[in-house]
Amino acid sequence: MRTILIIDDDVAFTAKLKEQLSEAGYRVLNTSIIAHAERECAREHPDLVLLEVRTERDAGWEALPRLAALQPVIVLSSAGLEEDVMRGFAAGAADYVTKPYRTGELLARIQARMLPEAPVIAPAKPVATAATVEETPAMPSKRRPAEEEPEPVFMSEAEELALLRNTESTPIRQLTESEEQASFGRRLRAERQRRHLTLVQIENDIKVRMYYLQAIEDEQWSLLPRGPAALRMMRAYASYFGIDSAAAEAEYRSRYQVDEKSPAFSFTVGNVNTRITRRTPPRWLIITLAVVLALAIAGGAIAYFDPAFFNQLFGALSS
């Protein structure tokens, strides 16, 4: 049985992935400690390693070249920037898959990068004697056709570049009736595939992380940031294809409480401008507090430097 070692410090994710690989027929080992993982590789000699490079605060990046020297390593990571992918391949990764992933695609990539099994050595055939030849009836010889080489699972780099160059000339098909009547997420995916676009291209256009885009396509609202930021992502993706997002927004509001009324200061979450509610007090209240604070400071300073001042003042007022 083929053995796969998972290196990831996300316990919930590792448990789910281990279950998927076990159901696919693999023997699965897992660890969240880089040093222990390297000892496991030396002792168990796994056929493949799935590595999250952000394990132990990015310590996986340092271990990647050492692990790749022993067996194929597929980086399975939430670090999905272009420079991260380039860095992974430069360090010796056999493949690079970003989270979230599709299970079927991951299993196909694992099968393609798996070490070949050791050849089985057949036992030596007994030497035929003359008597054996006479007793054995002649059998017609059957020649097996030459085994064809399996088709590659993935395109070469040159083929992929050629496909990207020809994308603009590829005709855009019309949506089928079932696709037009599909749910919000499936309609978005159908529109994207119809126009031959990738999640990376859309991420660059609307500045929303690709794993949020995939969560919207899968209608996994729990994977989106809570509040108005999620609604803005849904609107941005829907308006990119001219799709009405009102029904999906209503569904999201029915599950999570959203307050979009109050103005706010903004910050960035996953390249998406996010707002936090902040109420401004009335102007008169600010002025009153400033005057009271100034008088208190002045009175305190006078009392500190001239303690008799207030006694003289009160005496003068009483007389």
Short mmCIF file of C-alpha atoms in Angstrom, two decimals:
data_model
loop_
_atom_site.label_atom_id
_atom_site.label_comp_id
_atom_site.label_asym_id
_atom_site.label_seq_id
_atom_site.Cartn_x
_atom_site.Cartn_y
_atom_site.Cartn_z
CA MET A 1 0.00 0.00 0.00
CA ARG A 2 1.28 3.42 -0.94
CA THR A 3 2.20 5.71 1.96
CA ILE A 4 1.59 9.47 2.14
CA LEU A 5 2.94 11.76 4.88
CA ILE A 6 0.94 14.92 5.69
CA ILE A 7 2.81 17.79 7.35
CA ASP A 8 0.35 20.42 8.58
CA ASP A 9 -0.39 22.02 11.96
CA ASP A 10 -4.09 22.55 11.16
CA VAL A 11 -5.59 19.64 13.09
CA ALA A 12 -9.11 19.87 11.63
CA PHE A 13 -7.86 20.13 8.07
CA THR A 14 -5.40 17.24 8.53
CA ALA A 15 -8.13 14.96 9.91
CA LYS A 16 -10.38 15.64 6.91
CA LEU A 17 -7.56 15.17 4.39
CA LYS A 18 -6.41 11.97 6.10
CA GLU A 19 -9.93 10.56 5.82
CA GLN A 20 -10.11 11.42 2.10
CA LEU A 21 -6.76 9.79 1.34
CA SER A 22 -7.57 6.69 3.40
CA GLU A 23 -10.81 6.24 1.46
CA ALA A 24 -8.75 6.48 -1.74
CA GLY A 25 -6.66 3.50 -0.61
CA TYR A 26 -3.52 5.15 0.78
CA ARG A 27 -1.74 4.55 4.07
CA VAL A 28 -1.57 7.99 5.68
CA LEU A 29 0.83 9.37 8.28
CA ASN A 30 0.61 12.88 9.67
CA THR A 31 2.58 15.22 11.88
CA SER A 32 2.62 18.91 12.76
CA ILE A 33 6.32 19.08 13.73
CA ILE A 34 8.95 19.52 11.02
CA ALA A 35 11.73 17.69 12.90
CA HIS A 36 9.47 14.71 13.51
CA ALA A 37 8.43 14.74 9.85
CA GLU A 38 12.03 14.45 8.69
CA ARG A 39 12.60 11.49 11.02
CA GLU A 40 9.42 9.86 9.68
CA CYS A 41 10.70 10.28 6.11
CA ALA A 42 14.00 8.61 7.01
CA ARG A 43 12.25 5.73 8.82
CA GLU A 44 9.06 5.13 6.79
CA HIS A 45 10.23 6.20 3.32
CA PRO A 46 6.81 7.49 2.23
CA ASP A 47 5.95 7.52 -1.46
CA LEU A 48 4.82 11.16 -1.27
CA VAL A 49 4.74 14.09 1.15
CA LEU A 50 1.96 16.71 1.34
CA LEU A 51 3.53 19.79 2.94
CA GLU A 52 1.97 22.97 4.29
CA VAL A 53 4.91 25.38 4.07
CA ARG A 54 3.38 27.63 6.75
CA THR A 55 3.68 24.87 9.36
CA GLU A 56 5.48 26.04 12.53
CA ARG A 57 5.44 29.69 11.44
CA ASP A 58 6.74 29.12 7.89
CA ALA A 59 9.35 26.55 8.96
CA GLY A 60 8.05 24.34 6.14
CA TRP A 61 9.81 26.56 3.60
CA GLU A 62 13.19 25.69 5.13
CA ALA A 63 12.41 21.97 5.24
CA LEU A 64 11.07 21.77 1.68
CA PRO A 65 14.46 21.31 -0.10
CA ARG A 66 15.53 18.61 2.39
CA LEU A 67 12.25 16.71 2.07
CA ALA A 68 12.19 17.02 -1.73
CA ALA A 69 15.62 15.40 -1.90
CA LEU A 70 14.20 12.19 -0.38
CA GLN A 71 10.80 11.80 -2.10
CA PRO A 72 8.31 13.81 -4.18
CA VAL A 73 6.74 16.68 -2.25
CA ILE A 74 3.45 18.35 -3.17
CA VAL A 75 3.01 21.68 -1.45
CA LEU A 76 -0.61 21.88 -0.24
CA SER A 77 -0.78 25.34 1.24
CA SER A 78 -2.89 28.44 1.82
CA ALA A 79 0.07 30.48 0.52
CA GLY A 80 -1.31 30.99 -2.97
CA LEU A 81 0.48 34.04 -4.33
CA GLU A 82 2.41 33.75 -7.57
CA GLU A 83 5.70 34.32 -5.79
CA ASP A 84 4.84 31.55 -3.31
CA VAL A 85 4.25 29.07 -6.14
CA MET A 86 7.49 30.07 -7.86
CA ARG A 87 9.39 29.76 -4.57
CA GLY A 88 7.94 26.30 -3.98
CA PHE A 89 8.99 24.93 -7.37
CA ALA A 90 12.43 26.55 -7.01
CA ALA A 91 12.87 24.71 -3.69
CA GLY A 92 12.18 21.34 -5.31
CA ALA A 93 8.41 20.82 -5.00
CA ALA A 94 7.01 18.31 -7.48
CA ASP A 95 3.67 20.15 -7.56
CA TYR A 96 1.91 23.06 -5.86
CA VAL A 97 -1.78 23.02 -4.85
CA THR A 98 -3.44 25.94 -3.07
CA LYS A 99 -6.20 25.73 -0.50
CA PRO A 100 -9.13 25.34 -0.84
CA TYR A 101 -8.75 22.46 -3.28
CA ARG A 102 -10.98 20.04 -5.16
CA THR A 103 -10.58 16.49 -3.87
CA GLY A 104 -10.66 14.86 -7.30
CA GLU A 105 -8.00 17.19 -8.65
CA LEU A 106 -5.75 16.63 -5.63
CA LEU A 107 -6.03 12.84 -5.95
CA ALA A 108 -5.14 13.09 -9.66
CA ARG A 109 -2.08 15.20 -8.87
CA ILE A 110 -1.02 12.76 -6.14
CA GLN A 111 -1.32 9.81 -8.53
CA ALA A 112 0.68 11.65 -11.19
CA ARG A 113 3.53 12.56 -8.80
CA MET A 114 3.67 9.29 -6.87
CA LEU A 115 6.92 7.31 -6.97
CA PRO A 116 6.67 4.25 -9.24
CA GLU A 117 6.26 0.94 -7.48
CA ALA A 118 9.25 -1.34 -7.27
CA PRO A 119 9.19 -3.91 -10.10
CA VAL A 120 8.20 -7.44 -9.16
CA ILE A 121 10.94 -9.94 -9.97
CA ALA A 122 9.41 -13.08 -11.47
CA PRO A 123 10.83 -16.47 -10.43
CA ALA A 124 13.24 -18.09 -12.85
CA LYS A 125 11.63 -20.46 -15.30
CA PRO A 126 12.75 -24.13 -15.13
CA VAL A 127 14.98 -25.27 -17.94
CA ALA A 128 12.99 -27.37 -20.38
CA THR A 129 14.42 -30.82 -21.12
CA ALA A 130 13.96 -32.77 -24.32
CA ALA A 131 11.33 -35.03 -22.67
CA THR A 132 9.40 -32.04 -21.46
CA VAL A 133 9.37 -30.56 -24.94
CA GLU A 134 8.00 -33.79 -26.43
CA GLU A 135 5.26 -34.15 -23.78
CA THR A 136 4.12 -30.53 -23.93
CA PRO A 137 1.81 -29.78 -26.86
CA ALA A 138 2.81 -26.89 -29.04
CA MET A 139 0.90 -23.75 -28.14
CA PRO A 140 0.33 -20.97 -30.62
CA SER A 141 2.44 -17.99 -29.79
CA LYS A 142 0.53 -14.89 -28.80
CA ARG A 143 2.33 -11.66 -29.11
CA ARG A 144 1.10 -8.85 -26.93
CA PRO A 145 0.95 -5.50 -28.59
CA ALA A 146 3.49 -3.02 -27.36
CA GLU A 147 2.16 -1.22 -24.33
CA GLU A 148 1.24 2.31 -25.11
CA GLU A 149 2.64 5.04 -22.91
CA PRO A 150 -0.04 6.53 -20.65
CA GLU A 151 -1.26 9.94 -21.62
CA PRO A 152 0.11 12.70 -19.41
CA VAL A 153 -2.35 13.96 -16.81
CA PHE A 154 -1.15 17.56 -17.02
CA MET A 155 -0.18 19.81 -19.89
CA SER A 156 3.39 20.83 -20.43
CA GLU A 157 4.40 24.41 -19.74
CA ALA A 158 4.55 25.18 -23.47
CA GLU A 159 1.04 23.80 -24.05
CA GLU A 160 -0.33 25.79 -21.12
CA LEU A 161 1.22 29.03 -22.41
CA ALA A 162 -0.20 28.34 -25.86
CA LEU A 163 -3.63 27.77 -24.35
CA LEU A 164 -3.47 31.08 -22.51
CA ARG A 165 -2.47 32.89 -25.72
CA ASN A 166 -5.41 31.36 -27.60
CA THR A 167 -7.99 32.09 -24.90
CA GLU A 168 -9.10 35.34 -26.53
CA SER A 169 -9.74 33.62 -29.85
CA THR A 170 -11.76 30.81 -28.24
CA PRO A 171 -15.50 31.32 -28.94
CA ILE A 172 -17.68 31.97 -25.90
CA ARG A 173 -20.53 29.49 -25.74
CA GLN A 174 -24.07 30.28 -24.65
CA LEU A 175 -25.33 29.18 -21.25
CA THR A 176 -27.68 26.21 -21.22
CA GLU A 177 -31.16 26.52 -19.75
CA SER A 178 -30.17 24.53 -16.66
CA GLU A 179 -27.13 26.79 -16.10
CA GLU A 180 -29.26 29.94 -16.37
CA GLN A 181 -31.67 28.58 -13.74
CA ALA A 182 -28.93 27.29 -11.42
CA SER A 183 -28.18 28.67 -7.96
CA PHE A 184 -26.09 31.79 -7.42
CA GLY A 185 -22.73 30.06 -6.98
CA ARG A 186 -23.23 27.60 -9.84
CA ARG A 187 -24.32 30.42 -12.13
CA LEU A 188 -21.10 32.31 -11.34
CA ARG A 189 -19.00 29.22 -12.04
CA ALA A 190 -20.84 28.57 -15.31
CA GLU A 191 -20.27 32.17 -16.42
CA ARG A 192 -16.57 31.97 -15.54
CA GLN A 193 -16.08 28.70 -17.39
CA ARG A 194 -18.11 29.95 -20.33
CA ARG A 195 -15.76 32.92 -20.72
CA HIS A 196 -12.64 30.76 -20.21
CA LEU A 197 -11.52 32.69 -17.12
CA THR A 198 -9.57 31.40 -14.12
CA LEU A 199 -10.01 32.38 -10.49
CA VAL A 200 -6.56 33.98 -10.57
CA GLN A 201 -7.59 36.29 -13.43
CA ILE A 202 -10.75 37.36 -11.62
CA GLU A 203 -8.81 37.89 -8.38
CA ASN A 204 -6.53 40.32 -10.21
CA ASP A 205 -9.51 42.14 -11.71
CA ILE A 206 -11.77 42.61 -8.67
CA LYS A 207 -9.16 42.29 -5.89
CA VAL A 208 -10.88 39.44 -4.03
CA ARG A 209 -8.82 36.43 -2.97
CA MET A 210 -9.35 33.34 -5.12
CA TYR A 211 -10.24 31.13 -2.13
CA TYR A 212 -13.07 33.54 -1.30
CA LEU A 213 -14.20 33.40 -4.93
CA GLN A 214 -14.23 29.60 -4.80
CA ALA A 215 -16.16 29.70 -1.51
CA ILE A 216 -18.77 31.91 -3.20
CA GLU A 217 -19.01 29.51 -6.14
CA ASP A 218 -19.46 26.59 -3.72
CA GLU A 219 -21.90 28.71 -1.63
CA GLN A 220 -19.85 27.97 1.48
CA TRP A 221 -20.80 31.19 3.29
CA SER A 222 -19.07 30.12 6.50
CA LEU A 223 -15.69 30.43 4.75
CA LEU A 224 -16.25 34.14 4.04
CA PRO A 225 -15.41 36.92 6.51
CA ARG A 226 -18.45 37.78 8.60
CA GLY A 227 -20.36 41.00 8.05
CA PRO A 228 -20.49 43.58 5.24
CA ALA A 229 -17.17 42.40 3.76
CA ALA A 230 -18.78 39.14 2.61
CA LEU A 231 -21.66 41.00 0.96
CA ARG A 232 -19.23 43.29 -0.87
CA MET A 233 -17.33 40.25 -2.16
CA MET A 234 -20.54 38.67 -3.41
CA ARG A 235 -21.63 41.91 -5.10
CA ALA A 236 -18.22 42.42 -6.71
CA TYR A 237 -18.13 38.90 -8.12
CA ALA A 238 -21.76 39.06 -9.28
CA SER A 239 -21.39 42.49 -10.92
CA TYR A 240 -18.28 41.22 -12.74
CA PHE A 241 -20.62 38.96 -14.76
CA GLY A 242 -23.73 41.13 -14.52
CA ILE A 243 -25.60 38.72 -12.22
CA ASP A 244 -28.13 39.78 -9.57
CA SER A 245 -26.86 38.88 -6.09
CA ALA A 246 -29.94 39.97 -4.11
CA ALA A 247 -31.15 36.42 -3.38
CA ALA A 248 -27.72 35.25 -2.23
CA GLU A 249 -27.32 38.35 -0.02
CA ALA A 250 -30.71 37.69 1.54
CA GLU A 251 -29.69 34.12 2.28
CA TYR A 252 -26.45 35.32 3.85
CA ARG A 253 -28.31 37.87 6.03
CA SER A 254 -30.71 35.15 7.18
CA ARG A 255 -27.74 33.19 8.56
CA TYR A 256 -25.52 35.99 9.86
CA GLN A 257 -26.32 39.37 11.38
CA VAL A 258 -25.06 42.19 9.16
CA ASP A 259 -25.06 45.94 9.95
CA GLU A 260 -24.24 48.16 6.97
CA LYS A 261 -25.81 51.44 8.18
CA SER A 262 -23.09 53.12 10.24
CA PRO A 263 -20.08 54.80 8.58
CA ALA A 264 -16.74 53.37 9.48
CA PHE A 265 -13.02 53.49 9.07
CA SER A 266 -11.65 50.88 6.67
CA PHE A 267 -8.88 48.34 6.56
CA THR A 268 -7.92 45.56 4.17
CA VAL A 269 -8.81 41.87 4.56
CA GLY A 270 -7.68 39.72 1.64
CA ASN A 271 -7.41 42.75 -0.67
CA VAL A 272 -11.02 43.70 0.17
CA ASN A 273 -11.79 47.07 1.74
CA THR A 274 -13.56 46.28 5.02
CA ARG A 275 -15.37 48.82 7.24
CA ILE A 276 -15.81 48.87 10.99
CA THR A 277 -18.66 50.93 12.53
CA ARG A 278 -17.64 54.09 14.44
CA ARG A 279 -20.07 56.65 15.87
CA THR A 280 -19.00 60.33 16.15
CA PRO A 281 -20.23 62.25 19.26
CA PRO A 282 -21.96 65.66 18.80
CA ARG A 283 -19.76 68.72 18.31
CA TRP A 284 -21.17 70.59 21.34
CA LEU A 285 -20.32 67.70 23.61
CA ILE A 286 -16.72 67.65 22.40
CA ILE A 287 -16.35 71.43 23.01
CA THR A 288 -17.88 71.20 26.50
CA LEU A 289 -15.60 68.36 27.50
CA ALA A 290 -12.58 70.27 26.17
CA VAL A 291 -13.44 73.38 28.22
CA VAL A 292 -14.05 71.37 31.40
CA LEU A 293 -10.79 69.51 30.92
CA ALA A 294 -8.87 72.78 30.38
CA LEU A 295 -10.33 74.34 33.53
CA ALA A 296 -9.52 71.25 35.56
CA ILE A 297 -5.92 71.26 34.37
CA ALA A 298 -5.53 74.99 35.08
CA GLY A 299 -7.06 74.65 38.56
CA GLY A 300 -4.82 71.72 39.36
CA ALA A 301 -1.71 73.61 38.25
CA ILE A 302 -2.63 76.67 40.37
CA ALA A 303 -3.35 74.52 43.42
CA TYR A 304 0.00 72.77 42.99
CA PHE A 305 2.17 75.87 42.59
CA ASP A 306 0.18 78.29 44.87
CA PRO A 307 -1.84 76.37 47.48
CA ALA A 308 -2.98 79.65 49.17
CA PHE A 309 -4.51 81.08 45.98
CA PHE A 310 -7.91 79.47 46.39
CA ASN A 311 -8.06 80.42 50.12
CA GLN A 312 -7.43 84.05 49.24
CA LEU A 313 -9.95 83.89 46.39
CA PHE A 314 -12.68 82.40 48.55
CA GLY A 315 -11.92 84.94 51.31
CA ALA A 316 -12.22 87.83 48.87
CA LEU A 317 -15.51 86.52 47.49
CA SER A 318 -17.00 85.96 50.96
CA SER A 319 -16.11 89.49 52.09
#
